Short mmCIF file of C-alpha atoms in Angstrom, two decimals:
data_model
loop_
_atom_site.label_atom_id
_atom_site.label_comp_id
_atom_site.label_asym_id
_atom_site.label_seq_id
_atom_site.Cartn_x
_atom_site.Cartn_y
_atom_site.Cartn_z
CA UNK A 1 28.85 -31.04 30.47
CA UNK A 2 30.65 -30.19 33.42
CA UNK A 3 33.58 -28.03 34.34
CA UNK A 4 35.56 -30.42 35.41
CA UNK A 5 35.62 -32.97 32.16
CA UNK A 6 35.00 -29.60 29.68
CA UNK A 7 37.76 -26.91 30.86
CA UNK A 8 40.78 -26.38 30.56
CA UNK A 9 41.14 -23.30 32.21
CA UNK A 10 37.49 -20.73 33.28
CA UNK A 11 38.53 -17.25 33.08
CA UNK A 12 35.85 -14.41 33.79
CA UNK A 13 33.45 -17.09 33.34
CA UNK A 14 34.46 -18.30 30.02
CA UNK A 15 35.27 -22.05 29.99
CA UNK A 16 38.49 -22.39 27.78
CA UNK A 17 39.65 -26.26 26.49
CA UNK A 18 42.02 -25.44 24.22
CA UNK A 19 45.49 -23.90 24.31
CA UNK A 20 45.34 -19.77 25.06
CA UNK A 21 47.12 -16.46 26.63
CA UNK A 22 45.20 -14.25 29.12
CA UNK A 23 46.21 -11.21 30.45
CA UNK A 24 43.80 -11.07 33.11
CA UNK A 25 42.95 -7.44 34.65
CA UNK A 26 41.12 -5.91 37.57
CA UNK A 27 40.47 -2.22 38.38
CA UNK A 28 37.35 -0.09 40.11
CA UNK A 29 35.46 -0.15 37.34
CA UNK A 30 36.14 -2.97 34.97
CA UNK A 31 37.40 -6.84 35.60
CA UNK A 32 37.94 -9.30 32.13
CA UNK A 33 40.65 -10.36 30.45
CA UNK A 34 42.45 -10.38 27.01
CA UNK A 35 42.57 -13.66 25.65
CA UNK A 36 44.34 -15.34 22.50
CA UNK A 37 43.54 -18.43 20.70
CA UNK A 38 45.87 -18.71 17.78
CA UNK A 39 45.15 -15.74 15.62
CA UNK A 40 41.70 -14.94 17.72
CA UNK A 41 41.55 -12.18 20.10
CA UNK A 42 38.77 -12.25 22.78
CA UNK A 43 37.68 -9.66 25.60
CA UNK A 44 36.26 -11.42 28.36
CA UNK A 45 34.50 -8.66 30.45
CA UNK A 46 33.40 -10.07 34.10
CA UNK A 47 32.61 -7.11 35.55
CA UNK A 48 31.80 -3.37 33.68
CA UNK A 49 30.37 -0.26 34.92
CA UNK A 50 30.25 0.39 30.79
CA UNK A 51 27.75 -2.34 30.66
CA UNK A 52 24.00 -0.88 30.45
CA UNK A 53 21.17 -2.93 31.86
CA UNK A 54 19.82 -5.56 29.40
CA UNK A 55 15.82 -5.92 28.51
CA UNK A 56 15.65 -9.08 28.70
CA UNK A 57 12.54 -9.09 27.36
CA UNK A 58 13.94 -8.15 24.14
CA UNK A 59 16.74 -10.67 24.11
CA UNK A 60 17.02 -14.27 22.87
CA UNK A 61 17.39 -17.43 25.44
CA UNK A 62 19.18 -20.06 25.49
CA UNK A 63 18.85 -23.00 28.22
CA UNK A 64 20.39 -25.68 29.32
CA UNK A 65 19.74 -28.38 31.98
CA UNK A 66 20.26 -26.55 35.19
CA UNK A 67 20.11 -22.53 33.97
CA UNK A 68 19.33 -20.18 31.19
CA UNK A 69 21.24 -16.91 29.62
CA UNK A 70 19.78 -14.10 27.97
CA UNK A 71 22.01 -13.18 25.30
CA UNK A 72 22.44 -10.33 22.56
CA UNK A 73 24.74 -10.91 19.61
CA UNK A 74 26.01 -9.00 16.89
CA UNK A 75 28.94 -9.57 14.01
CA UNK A 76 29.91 -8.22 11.37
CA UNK A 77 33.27 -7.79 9.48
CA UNK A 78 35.69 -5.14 9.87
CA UNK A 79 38.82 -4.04 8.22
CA UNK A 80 38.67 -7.75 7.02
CA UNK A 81 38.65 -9.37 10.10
CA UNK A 82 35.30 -11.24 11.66
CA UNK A 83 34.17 -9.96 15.00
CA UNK A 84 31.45 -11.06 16.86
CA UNK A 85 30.10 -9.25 20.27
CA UNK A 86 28.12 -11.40 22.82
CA UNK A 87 26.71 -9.46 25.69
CA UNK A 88 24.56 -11.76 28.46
CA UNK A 89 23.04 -11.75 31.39
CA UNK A 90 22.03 -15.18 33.58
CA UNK A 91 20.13 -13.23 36.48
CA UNK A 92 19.77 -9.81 37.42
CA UNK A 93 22.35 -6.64 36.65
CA UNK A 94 25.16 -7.90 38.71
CA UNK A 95 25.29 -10.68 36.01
CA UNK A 96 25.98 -8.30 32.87
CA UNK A 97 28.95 -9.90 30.99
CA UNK A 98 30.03 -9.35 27.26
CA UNK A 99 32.25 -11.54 25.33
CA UNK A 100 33.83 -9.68 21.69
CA UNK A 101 36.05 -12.29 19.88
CA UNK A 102 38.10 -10.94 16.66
CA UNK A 103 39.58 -13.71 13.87
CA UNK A 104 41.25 -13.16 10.47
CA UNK A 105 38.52 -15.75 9.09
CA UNK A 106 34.94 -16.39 9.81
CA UNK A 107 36.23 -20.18 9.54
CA UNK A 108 39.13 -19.55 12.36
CA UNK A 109 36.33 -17.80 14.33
CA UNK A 110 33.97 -20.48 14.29
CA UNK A 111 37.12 -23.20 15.03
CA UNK A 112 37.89 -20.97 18.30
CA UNK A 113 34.54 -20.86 19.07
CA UNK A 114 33.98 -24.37 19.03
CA UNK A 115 35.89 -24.75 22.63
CA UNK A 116 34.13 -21.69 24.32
CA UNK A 117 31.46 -21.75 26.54
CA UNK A 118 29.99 -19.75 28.89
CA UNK A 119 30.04 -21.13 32.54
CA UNK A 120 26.28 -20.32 34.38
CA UNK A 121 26.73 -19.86 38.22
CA UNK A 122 25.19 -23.28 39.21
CA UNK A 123 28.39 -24.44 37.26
CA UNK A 124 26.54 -25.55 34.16
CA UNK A 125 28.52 -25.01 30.34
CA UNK A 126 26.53 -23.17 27.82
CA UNK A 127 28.48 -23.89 24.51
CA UNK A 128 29.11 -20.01 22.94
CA UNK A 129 28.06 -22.46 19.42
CA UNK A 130 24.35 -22.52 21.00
CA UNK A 131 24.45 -18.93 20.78
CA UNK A 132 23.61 -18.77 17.64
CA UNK A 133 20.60 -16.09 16.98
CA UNK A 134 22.76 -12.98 15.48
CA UNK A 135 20.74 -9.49 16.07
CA UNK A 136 20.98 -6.52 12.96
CA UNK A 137 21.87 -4.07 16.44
CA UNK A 138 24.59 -4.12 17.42
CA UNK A 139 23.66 -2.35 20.60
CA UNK A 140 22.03 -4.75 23.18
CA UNK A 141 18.36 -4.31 24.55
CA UNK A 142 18.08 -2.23 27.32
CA UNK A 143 15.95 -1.17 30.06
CA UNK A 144 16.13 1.25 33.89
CA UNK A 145 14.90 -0.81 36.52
CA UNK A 146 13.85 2.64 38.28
CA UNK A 147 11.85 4.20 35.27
CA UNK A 148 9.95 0.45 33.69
CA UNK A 149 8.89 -1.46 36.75
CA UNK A 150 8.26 -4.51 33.84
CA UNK A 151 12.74 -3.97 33.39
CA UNK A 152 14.15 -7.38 35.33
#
């Protein structure tokens, strides 16, 4: 897949091809953006000083041809709507993303997630649908570089 032929629009690294709203933001300390898809919310976070360092040791992997991601997800339902978190990372801590989407159904969140995917920085499309290993945590993995010399 490539950006060109799969996206409509890439917004903090999330390949969109279907019709949506952003509100895109940028401050010191956080960069994303608010997205709707019908009635699905999603936070796209690009950037985070809220985001911890993943253990990648500890979290599943998913490749395609060209990259891999190390990914942690969790969902559950709340309040009766179905939310799913999706915190990755492609390299090393400057890569930390997280991706929550929020739907009224887990049908309308699986239809929204069908045109999602996750754009690695060689350019290559990692379908969010290949993401599929859910985690009982819902907080990710995570490791100090400076205390675990093993933490990458």
């Amino acid at each position: 897949m490539s950006i060109v032929s799969e996206c409509l629009a890439v917004i903090a690294g999330l390949c969109i091809n279907q019709s949506a709203t952003a509100d895109i933001s940028y401050s010191g300390g956080w960069a994303g953006a608010q997205i709707s898809i019908s009635n699905t919310k999603l936070v796209a976070v690009w950037y985070s000083d809220n985001i911890v360092f993943p253990d990648r040791r500890l979290m599943e992997k998913v490749c395609v041809r060209g990259g891999c991601l190390y990914y942690h997800k969790f969902c559950n339902e709340k309040e009766g709507r179905h939310q799913c978190t999706i915190s990755y990372n492609e390299g090393w801590w400057d890569t930390n993303r997280r991706i929550a989407i929020e739907s009224p159904t887990s049908e309308e969140l699986i239809r929204v997630s069908n045109g999602l995917s996750i754009v690695l920085s060689g350019g290559q499309l990692v379908p969010i649908t290949s993401i599929s290993i859910a985690s009982q945590d819902e907080i990710p993995p995570f490791c100090r570089p400076t205390d675990d010399p093993e933490c990458k």
